[in-house]
Structures are given as C-alpha cells and as structure tokens.
Tab-separated table of C-alpha atoms in Angstrom:
chain	number	residue	atom	x	y	z
A	11	MET	CA	69.026	54.629	29.885
A	12	ILE	CA	65.785	52.755	29.774
A	13	GLU	CA	63.371	51.110	26.510
A	14	THR	CA	60.395	50.203	26.627
A	15	ILE	CA	58.895	47.010	24.827
A	16	PRO	CA	55.083	46.778	24.493
A	17	ILE	CA	53.894	43.028	24.282
A	18	THR	CA	50.477	42.033	23.395
A	19	THR	CA	49.673	38.358	24.631
A	20	SER	CA	47.114	35.721	22.821
A	21	PHE	CA	46.941	33.308	25.499
A	22	HIS	CA	46.732	32.699	29.225
A	23	SER	CA	49.637	31.109	29.234
A	24	GLU	CA	52.508	32.052	26.629
A	25	MET	CA	56.660	32.134	26.397
A	26	VAL	CA	56.831	34.955	23.722
A	27	ASP	CA	60.298	35.467	22.291
A	28	ILE	CA	61.664	38.824	22.966
A	29	THR	CA	65.096	38.372	21.648
A	30	SER	CA	65.040	40.585	18.909
A	31	GLN	CA	63.359	43.432	20.589
A	32	VAL	CA	65.967	43.609	23.335
A	33	THR	CA	68.536	43.151	20.183
A	34	ASP	CA	66.754	46.325	18.786
A	35	CYS	CA	66.933	48.309	21.929
A	36	ILE	CA	70.768	47.277	22.418
A	37	ASP	CA	71.567	48.554	18.229
A	38	LYS	CA	69.317	51.557	18.799
A	39	ARG	CA	71.753	52.744	21.942
A	40	GLN	CA	75.072	51.565	20.179
A	41	LEU	CA	75.804	49.921	23.496
A	42	LYS	CA	79.426	48.117	22.697
A	43	GLU	CA	80.005	46.559	25.651
A	44	GLY	CA	77.549	46.076	28.915
A	45	ILE	CA	74.722	44.412	30.251
A	46	VAL	CA	71.232	44.417	30.101
A	47	ILE	CA	68.375	44.193	32.834
A	48	VAL	CA	64.919	42.701	31.018
A	49	GLN	CA	62.082	43.555	33.551
A	50	SER	CA	58.422	42.578	33.187
A	51	MET	CA	56.585	45.201	34.915
A	52	HIS	CA	54.176	43.074	36.345
A	53	THR	CA	53.543	40.066	39.270
A	54	THR	CA	51.683	37.784	36.776
A	55	ALA	CA	54.078	37.291	33.727
A	56	GLY	CA	58.561	36.635	34.071
A	57	ILE	CA	60.952	36.763	32.062
A	58	THR	CA	63.318	33.813	31.645
A	59	VAL	CA	65.846	32.485	29.247
A	60	ASN	CA	65.584	29.217	27.365
A	61	GLU	CA	65.221	26.933	24.340
A	62	ASN	CA	64.895	28.928	21.297
A	63	ALA	CA	64.521	25.792	18.441
A	64	ASP	CA	62.086	23.146	18.992
A	65	PRO	CA	58.922	25.100	20.183
A	66	ASP	CA	57.572	21.999	21.480
A	67	VAL	CA	59.815	23.470	24.568
A	68	LYS	CA	57.797	26.080	25.067
A	69	THR	CA	54.687	24.191	25.026
A	70	ASP	CA	56.298	21.329	27.650
A	71	MET	CA	57.263	23.947	29.886
A	72	LEU	CA	53.961	25.849	30.318
A	73	ARG	CA	51.837	22.341	30.670
A	74	ARG	CA	54.258	21.328	33.888
A	75	PHE	CA	54.432	24.568	35.107
A	76	SER	CA	50.745	24.432	35.386
A	77	GLU	CA	51.281	21.498	36.992
A	78	VAL	CA	53.192	21.727	39.594
A	79	TYR	CA	51.113	25.150	39.890
A	80	PRO	CA	47.514	24.079	39.015
A	81	TRP	CA	45.118	27.253	38.566
A	82	GLU	CA	42.487	26.126	40.609
A	83	HIS	CA	43.469	25.208	44.484
A	84	ARG	CA	40.956	24.534	47.162
A	85	LYS	CA	42.749	26.037	49.554
A	86	ASP	CA	43.846	29.306	47.701
A	87	LEU	CA	42.841	32.525	49.328
A	88	HIS	CA	43.395	35.404	47.064
A	89	ALA	CA	40.496	36.608	45.681
A	90	GLU	CA	41.694	37.276	41.862
A	91	GLY	CA	41.819	33.680	41.368
A	92	ASN	CA	45.390	34.014	39.816
A	93	THR	CA	47.357	32.845	42.468
A	94	ALA	CA	49.532	30.116	40.116
A	95	SER	CA	50.425	33.006	38.189
A	96	HIS	CA	52.147	34.407	41.009
A	97	MET	CA	53.771	31.341	41.695
A	98	LYS	CA	55.319	31.140	38.267
A	99	THR	CA	56.603	34.501	37.817
A	100	SER	CA	58.678	34.019	41.285
A	101	THR	CA	59.513	30.810	39.731
A	102	VAL	CA	61.037	32.144	37.021
A	103	GLY	CA	61.912	35.585	38.012
A	104	HIS	CA	60.581	39.127	36.750
A	105	SER	CA	63.711	40.223	35.584
A	106	GLN	CA	66.721	38.439	33.361
A	107	THR	CA	70.215	40.010	33.492
A	108	LEU	CA	72.179	39.627	30.037
A	109	ILE	CA	75.860	40.697	28.471
A	110	VAL	CA	76.453	42.538	25.536
A	111	GLU	CA	80.005	42.107	24.104
A	112	ASP	CA	81.258	43.543	20.940
A	113	GLY	CA	77.573	44.788	20.096
A	114	ARG	CA	75.886	41.875	20.690
A	115	LEU	CA	73.554	39.749	23.002
A	116	VAL	CA	75.982	36.895	24.183
A	117	LEU	CA	73.648	34.081	24.006
A	118	GLY	CA	74.107	30.204	23.736
A	119	THR	CA	73.711	28.466	20.437
A	120	TRP	CA	69.917	27.536	22.188
A	121	GLN	CA	69.727	30.375	24.054
A	122	GLY	CA	66.391	33.029	23.379
A	123	VAL	CA	65.092	35.270	26.038
A	124	TYR	CA	61.435	35.211	26.675
A	125	PHE	CA	58.557	36.980	28.069
A	126	CYS	CA	56.199	34.719	29.986
A	127	GLU	CA	52.474	35.358	30.227
A	128	PHE	CA	51.057	33.713	32.910
A	129	ASP	CA	47.401	35.456	33.529
A	130	GLY	CA	46.732	36.179	29.444
A	131	PRO	CA	45.819	37.571	27.107
A	132	ARG	CA	46.848	40.938	28.144
A	133	THR	CA	48.779	43.944	27.199
A	134	ARG	CA	52.044	44.178	28.712
A	135	LYS	CA	54.680	46.170	29.537
A	136	VAL	CA	58.799	45.200	29.595
A	137	VAL	CA	61.662	47.940	30.468
A	138	VAL	CA	64.581	47.304	29.675
A	139	LYS	CA	67.376	49.063	30.953
A	140	ILE	CA	71.168	49.349	29.424
A	141	ILE	CA	74.421	49.714	31.676
A	142	GLU	CA	77.640	49.959	29.659
A	143	GLY	CA	80.825	49.336	31.157
B	3	MET	CA	85.525	42.064	30.019
B	4	ILE	CA	84.275	38.684	30.086
B	5	GLU	CA	85.859	35.550	31.168
B	6	THR	CA	84.985	31.834	30.292
B	7	ILE	CA	85.217	29.549	32.714
B	8	PRO	CA	85.241	25.649	30.804
B	9	ILE	CA	83.612	23.122	32.891
B	10	THR	CA	83.100	19.164	32.283
B	11	THR	CA	80.673	17.482	34.680
B	12	SER	CA	81.057	14.157	35.345
B	13	PHE	CA	77.090	12.889	36.255
B	14	HIS	CA	73.727	13.433	34.536
B	15	SER	CA	72.799	16.047	37.381
B	16	GLU	CA	75.432	17.866	39.317
B	17	MET	CA	75.875	20.541	41.206
B	18	VAL	CA	79.170	21.953	40.714
B	19	ASP	CA	81.143	24.748	42.938
B	20	ILE	CA	82.573	27.386	40.664
B	21	THR	CA	82.872	29.953	43.603
B	22	SER	CA	87.036	29.618	43.037
B	23	GLN	CA	86.659	30.439	39.922
B	24	VAL	CA	84.698	33.104	39.664
B	25	THR	CA	86.884	34.570	42.419
B	26	ASP	CA	90.040	33.886	39.723
B	27	CYS	CA	87.920	36.475	37.104
B	28	ILE	CA	88.186	39.082	39.827
B	29	ASP	CA	91.807	38.765	40.802
B	30	LYS	CA	92.474	38.321	37.200
B	31	ARG	CA	91.003	41.427	36.057
B	32	GLN	CA	91.993	43.028	39.694
B	33	LEU	CA	88.255	44.150	40.245
B	34	LYS	CA	87.736	46.216	43.576
B	35	GLU	CA	84.029	47.159	43.096
B	36	GLY	CA	81.716	46.394	41.209
B	37	ILE	CA	79.511	43.249	40.097
B	38	VAL	CA	80.110	40.168	38.197
B	39	ILE	CA	77.450	38.185	36.126
B	40	VAL	CA	77.834	34.394	35.719
B	41	GLN	CA	75.755	32.454	32.806
B	42	SER	CA	75.522	29.570	31.428
B	43	MET	CA	75.644	29.652	28.112
B	44	HIS	CA	73.095	26.511	27.854
B	45	THR	CA	69.286	26.031	28.323
B	46	THR	CA	69.564	22.679	30.422
B	47	ALA	CA	71.740	23.876	33.148
B	48	GLY	CA	71.783	26.993	35.632
B	49	ILE	CA	73.502	28.958	37.912
B	50	THR	CA	72.406	29.344	41.109
B	51	VAL	CA	73.721	30.139	44.974
B	52	ASN	CA	73.537	27.568	48.109
B	53	GLU	CA	74.967	26.205	50.724
B	54	ASN	CA	78.099	24.872	50.472
B	55	ALA	CA	79.049	23.170	53.461
B	56	ASP	CA	77.235	19.573	53.499
B	57	PRO	CA	77.296	17.655	50.667
B	58	ASP	CA	74.366	15.957	51.289
B	59	VAL	CA	72.296	19.346	50.515
B	60	LYS	CA	73.127	18.806	46.475
B	61	THR	CA	72.199	15.355	47.233
B	62	ASP	CA	68.680	16.187	48.355
B	63	MET	CA	68.648	19.795	46.166
B	64	LEU	CA	68.708	17.795	42.812
B	65	ARG	CA	67.142	14.486	43.596
B	66	ARG	CA	64.138	17.316	44.879
B	67	PHE	CA	64.016	19.349	41.705
B	68	SER	CA	63.581	15.898	39.993
B	69	GLU	CA	60.603	15.147	42.039
B	70	VAL	CA	59.127	18.018	40.797
B	71	TYR	CA	60.001	18.100	37.459
B	72	PRO	CA	60.215	14.241	36.644
B	73	TRP	CA	62.436	12.702	33.656
B	74	GLU	CA	59.901	10.964	32.435
B	75	HIS	CA	56.330	12.453	31.395
B	76	ARG	CA	54.122	11.017	29.058
B	77	LYS	CA	52.717	14.278	27.546
B	78	ASP	CA	55.855	15.610	27.100
B	79	LEU	CA	56.387	16.439	23.229
B	80	HIS	CA	59.868	17.509	23.148
B	81	ALA	CA	61.469	14.721	20.954
B	82	GLU	CA	65.457	15.212	22.718
B	83	GLY	CA	63.049	13.785	26.638
B	84	ASN	CA	64.778	16.512	28.547
B	85	THR	CA	62.298	19.119	29.578
B	86	ALA	CA	62.964	18.425	32.685
B	87	SER	CA	66.358	19.870	32.259
B	88	HIS	CA	64.858	22.812	30.723
B	89	MET	CA	62.270	23.313	33.684
B	90	LYS	CA	64.712	23.132	36.296
B	91	THR	CA	67.469	25.511	34.356
B	92	SER	CA	64.442	28.424	34.394
B	93	THR	CA	63.724	27.876	38.036
B	94	VAL	CA	67.351	28.329	39.551
B	95	GLY	CA	68.187	30.675	36.692
B	96	HIS	CA	70.414	30.911	33.453
B	97	SER	CA	72.528	33.249	35.109
B	98	GLN	CA	73.138	35.025	38.628
B	99	THR	CA	74.302	38.470	39.371
B	100	LEU	CA	77.410	38.841	42.337
B	101	ILE	CA	78.950	41.479	44.598
B	102	VAL	CA	82.561	42.414	44.444
B	103	GLU	CA	83.399	44.565	47.453
B	104	ASP	CA	86.957	45.373	48.488
B	105	GLY	CA	88.157	42.631	45.245
B	106	ARG	CA	85.942	40.256	47.044
B	107	LEU	CA	82.768	38.151	46.390
B	108	VAL	CA	80.181	39.286	49.101
B	109	LEU	CA	78.883	36.244	49.869
B	110	GLY	CA	77.292	34.812	53.424
B	111	THR	CA	79.303	32.198	55.179
B	112	TRP	CA	77.257	29.592	53.411
B	113	GLN	CA	77.126	30.964	50.059
B	114	GLY	CA	78.506	29.110	47.082
B	115	VAL	CA	78.016	29.879	43.692
B	116	TYR	CA	76.944	26.266	41.538
B	117	PHE	CA	76.916	25.724	38.067
B	118	CYS	CA	73.589	22.970	37.984
B	119	GLU	CA	74.464	20.583	35.631
B	120	PHE	CA	70.746	19.271	34.864
B	121	ASP	CA	71.530	16.832	31.296
B	122	GLY	CA	74.959	15.698	31.249
B	123	PRO	CA	77.558	14.804	31.542
B	124	ARG	CA	78.834	17.351	29.038
B	125	THR	CA	81.207	19.963	28.415
B	126	ARG	CA	79.884	23.184	29.083
B	127	LYS	CA	80.600	27.154	29.328
B	128	VAL	CA	79.950	29.459	31.701
B	129	VAL	CA	80.861	33.143	31.030
B	130	VAL	CA	81.523	35.706	33.508
B	131	LYS	CA	81.172	39.708	32.710
B	132	ILE	CA	82.479	41.884	34.922
B	133	ILE	CA	81.017	45.233	35.698
B	134	GLU	CA	82.998	48.069	37.726
B	135	GLY	CA	81.370	50.575	39.404
C	26	MET	CA	79.083	51.430	47.362
C	27	ILE	CA	77.247	48.452	49.831
C	28	GLU	CA	74.516	49.387	51.896
C	29	THR	CA	73.020	46.599	54.601
C	30	ILE	CA	69.352	46.127	55.439
C	31	PRO	CA	69.384	44.018	58.926
C	32	ILE	CA	65.850	41.790	59.085
C	33	THR	CA	64.309	40.034	61.950
C	34	THR	CA	62.098	37.999	60.515
C	35	SER	CA	58.963	36.608	63.095
C	36	PHE	CA	57.594	33.323	61.573
C	37	HIS	CA	59.111	30.135	59.937
C	38	SER	CA	57.712	31.210	56.638
C	39	GLU	CA	57.804	35.318	55.431
C	40	MET	CA	57.399	37.284	52.495
C	41	VAL	CA	58.647	40.752	53.783
C	42	ASP	CA	58.257	44.074	52.310
C	43	ILE	CA	61.707	45.955	51.974
C	44	THR	CA	61.026	48.019	49.234
C	45	SER	CA	60.872	51.120	51.157
C	46	GLN	CA	64.007	50.377	52.717
C	47	VAL	CA	65.737	49.639	49.182
C	48	THR	CA	63.999	53.266	48.395
C	49	ASP	CA	66.144	54.350	51.387
C	50	CYS	CA	69.201	53.147	50.213
C	51	ILE	CA	69.003	54.991	46.744
C	52	ASP	CA	67.668	57.750	48.945
C	53	LYS	CA	70.908	58.240	50.754
C	54	ARG	CA	73.042	57.636	48.215
C	55	GLN	CA	71.222	59.986	45.948
C	56	LEU	CA	71.281	57.440	43.093
C	57	LYS	CA	69.566	59.079	39.781
C	58	GLU	CA	69.995	56.695	36.917
C	59	GLY	CA	71.396	52.911	37.340
C	60	ILE	CA	70.675	49.724	39.463
C	61	VAL	CA	70.692	47.871	42.475
C	62	ILE	CA	71.326	44.171	43.564
C	63	VAL	CA	69.742	43.318	47.012
C	64	GLN	CA	71.147	39.844	47.745
C	65	SER	CA	70.270	37.797	50.862
C	66	MET	CA	73.722	36.833	52.817
C	67	HIS	CA	71.865	33.335	53.839
C	68	THR	CA	71.213	29.727	51.744
C	69	THR	CA	67.986	29.634	53.442
C	70	ALA	CA	66.274	33.196	51.924
C	71	GLY	CA	65.843	34.735	49.297
C	72	ILE	CA	64.301	37.795	47.487
C	73	THR	CA	61.821	38.153	44.964
C	74	VAL	CA	59.493	40.433	43.488
C	75	ASN	CA	55.796	39.617	43.380
C	76	GLU	CA	52.215	41.601	44.610
C	77	ASN	CA	52.482	44.329	47.238
C	78	ALA	CA	48.333	44.759	47.200
C	79	ASP	CA	46.222	41.451	48.632
C	80	PRO	CA	48.299	40.380	51.403
C	81	ASP	CA	46.376	36.960	50.697
C	82	VAL	CA	48.822	36.582	47.966
C	83	LYS	CA	51.708	36.066	50.463
C	84	THR	CA	49.894	33.733	52.256
C	85	ASP	CA	49.211	31.612	49.217
C	86	MET	CA	52.490	31.550	47.488
C	87	LEU	CA	54.015	30.536	51.048
C	88	ARG	CA	51.550	27.823	51.331
C	89	ARG	CA	52.213	26.544	47.887
C	90	PHE	CA	55.980	26.749	47.725
C	91	SER	CA	55.824	24.212	51.035
C	92	GLU	CA	53.516	22.069	48.889
C	93	VAL	CA	55.673	21.811	46.130
C	94	TYR	CA	58.861	21.524	48.622
C	95	PRO	CA	57.286	19.659	51.712
C	96	TRP	CA	59.489	20.056	55.087
C	97	GLU	CA	59.193	16.631	55.870
C	98	HIS	CA	60.976	14.340	53.425
C	99	ARG	CA	61.421	10.713	54.197
C	100	LYS	CA	64.715	10.852	51.703
C	101	ASP	CA	66.375	14.343	52.276
C	102	LEU	CA	69.852	13.359	53.839
C	103	HIS	CA	70.282	16.867	55.296
C	104	ALA	CA	71.025	16.553	58.694
C	105	GLU	CA	69.760	20.387	59.440
C	106	GLY	CA	66.465	18.974	58.079
C	107	ASN	CA	65.874	22.104	56.017
C	108	THR	CA	66.509	21.254	52.600
C	109	ALA	CA	62.983	22.461	52.010
C	110	SER	CA	64.473	26.309	52.617
C	111	HIS	CA	67.241	25.796	50.230
C	112	MET	CA	65.071	24.435	47.630
C	113	LYS	CA	62.827	27.478	47.863
C	114	THR	CA	65.502	29.799	48.182
C	115	SER	CA	67.445	28.596	44.621
C	116	THR	CA	63.649	28.851	42.716
C	117	VAL	CA	63.262	32.475	43.891
C	118	GLY	CA	66.688	33.444	43.888
C	119	HIS	CA	68.913	34.855	46.330
C	120	SER	CA	69.094	38.269	44.713
C	121	GLN	CA	67.132	40.559	42.492
C	122	THR	CA	68.325	43.068	40.514
C	123	LEU	CA	65.748	45.903	40.482
C	124	ILE	CA	66.411	49.606	38.080
C	125	VAL	CA	66.243	52.963	39.146
C	126	GLU	CA	65.559	55.835	36.938
C	127	ASP	CA	64.848	59.677	37.609
C	128	GLY	CA	66.141	58.239	41.579
C	129	ARG	CA	63.254	56.088	41.774
C	130	LEU	CA	62.682	52.175	41.771
C	131	VAL	CA	61.156	51.360	38.004
C	132	LEU	CA	58.776	48.937	39.969
C	133	GLY	CA	55.095	48.106	38.235
C	134	THR	CA	52.126	49.120	39.766
C	135	TRP	CA	51.593	46.084	41.948
C	136	GLN	CA	55.244	45.256	42.396
C	137	GLY	CA	57.045	44.784	45.393
C	138	VAL	CA	60.402	43.785	46.770
C	139	TYR	CA	60.378	40.882	49.412
C	140	PHE	CA	63.025	39.467	51.431
C	141	CYS	CA	61.781	35.291	51.491
C	142	GLU	CA	62.406	33.872	54.642
C	143	PHE	CA	61.873	30.237	54.433
C	144	ASP	CA	63.060	28.890	57.981
C	145	GLY	CA	63.044	31.322	60.318
C	146	PRO	CA	61.778	33.193	62.635
C	147	ARG	CA	65.873	34.281	62.953
C	148	THR	CA	67.937	37.548	62.280
C	149	ARG	CA	68.574	38.518	59.287
C	150	LYS	CA	71.179	40.732	56.571
C	151	VAL	CA	69.948	42.006	53.322
C	152	VAL	CA	72.960	43.994	50.953
C	153	VAL	CA	71.892	46.577	48.933
C	154	LYS	CA	75.241	47.379	45.995
C	155	ILE	CA	74.271	50.561	43.910
C	156	ILE	CA	75.536	50.359	40.150
C	157	GLU	CA	75.356	54.115	38.302
C	158	GLY	CA	74.950	54.267	34.984
C-alpha cells in the first residue's frame, strides 16, 4: 500500500510540516497497528522529525545547516552547484519510519514530520508506505 | 506491539547504551524474525547505532557534534536556546530500525544502540515497535 | 529473510553504489510488496540514498564530510584515530529502509543506494532484511 503526497515548496530552503498528510494516509487505509515509511523521492530534499511548536526552530535549523554546508564552495565539482543540498539530504535522511498504534501516529508532544526542501522552490513528491503489524 | 523504555540521563550530552533494553523487549515478546523500530519521543534527543567498545568514541562524538553545532550562536532565534540539540537530533535521527534474526538483534561486533541525550539531564522516553516477518 | 552483500572497498573514503545488489536480493526472494532494511554491520561505514547520476556529487560529498569532520583532531581521545569515521557513520546512518512495490525498489529518478566507506579500504558486510506487506 503506497500513498503519494505531492508537495510544492515556496522557498529555496524550507521545512514543510506534513504530519497531517501522513495522518490522512493512515486514516484512508484504516491502519490500526503498524509502521509507515515516509520517503522523499529526491536527492536534494529529505525527511526529518523535529519540533512542531516554535517556528523559530525551523528557521534556526535551516540557517545552521547552511552554515555547516555552505552553498558556495570553491572546491565543489558538481556542475549543478547544489552539492550542499545533497549533503543536507544525506544528513537528515531521505526517509523516516514512523510508528502507528491504535490508528494514530506515535509521536512525542513536540514531534512533527517535516519535508525538508534544500533546493527549491520545486514541485516534489513524497511516498508513504504502510506496513501492518 | 509497543514497548516503552524509560531513560533518566545524567548529563547535558550523553550517549546511553540501550542495546540490552531493546534486547529485553525482543525477549519479552519472543520475537524470532522481524524488525524493531527504536524511537526517541523527543526533539532534543535521538537514536544512533555506533561503537560499543571504547568509551572514548562517545566522548569524542559528543564533543565533535558540539563543535559542528555550537550551543551558543548569536543568530539563533529559538528562545529556549537549544537549537543545537535540535540540529544534533535531526543529524543522528529520532529513530533507528534494527533487524532481528533467530531471536537476536543483528548487529556487527562493534555496534551498539544508543539513546543520544543532547539537552539533559532529563527524564526521557523511548518506544520500541516490533514488526514480525 | 536476510541476505548478505559482501563489499570490498578500494579507498579510505568511498561511496559504493549497491542498488543493483539490493535489487538482486529482492528478485531472489521474489518480493512483490514490502520493505527492505539495508544495514552496514560496521561503525565506520554507513548507508545513504543519494545522487546516482553525476559522480562528482560523491566526490564533493566525501570531501565535504571530511571538512566538517576532519580526520585529525587534537582533542580526539579514541586511540584508533578514526573518530571522524564514526561521526560520518552516525550522520548518514548505519542503515536505510527502502520501499518495494510491484517487485521493484521505489526510488526517485536520481536516487541510488550507497554503501559509505569512511575508514577503508576494508572488507565489509551489508545485510538486507526483507519484510513483506
């Protein structure tokens, strides 16, 4: 069972909360117990689970990732010039696995699921795979 | 099937070996073949699999993560002041998926499962989801 | 169901495309729908999903990881001297979970599965766990 979540990002770097879209997939499939794998289909955008309360966390995180992996780098060979986006994607991960119990995502109070755009704005695709059990 | 592992950390940053607690969950549920998802329920603490032999590796890793993501940063907006903890959590990941074969965790000789406290000391919670198959 | 992929690396740092070996495991087990967990059995080598087209991306990524986590570090305690390899492994992750649909890996156009050698050259082992569903 695979569901697709289409995403259109608005900025070059952006953390988009997709928790409700993932929840919709679970509801649609009436999954009670199991896991869901949430995967970005791209190499310059990833998935992470992080703070869903203060939006400043997202701002800080995107800026700090860009400090560790600066866009401009005189040694980069990749002609597209977006090596930094690839670094960030492998750092947060192209996918995350989430737990479902009693029909609900098992998340801590402050945890949300984020699509991490690192080379936008673009039209993107996330797939959600459901495993019952 | 979900199990909970309560954790009380003692330091601000700390890698706590939880391999035996995860093994206990597998034994309790008598899982022979499958996978387990080990998830931190927090946004300032993650899970990783790394060296279980020389404790200096943990010391080095925590120090190096703090060099890459320093605690103090004049540009951080997040009022709690723990943006670095959020960075580290997304870097190692909020969860890891482990394999079980013949009733045992499939780990390399030097691999252990670690709860990574990045903003302690605190009382924390890890959940373990078991999928047979 | 576990399969093993033996890997012999040729360089100190290297991203080895193992997508076809993972596909072989799926074909051999005739998996139609499910997930596969691809795990490095080591603490100085990980797994990531990233760009499979321009090989310059791999060169850039390995160099940038070494800039963020330099090999030499006067504060490192670990006597083996490979703390940087442990950092990189926890950053990309010791394993990745992949989706299978209609007997094929669900990957984006540019996504490939990579074994990331961070302390080679060595003889290494990757295990692939298959979960149907």
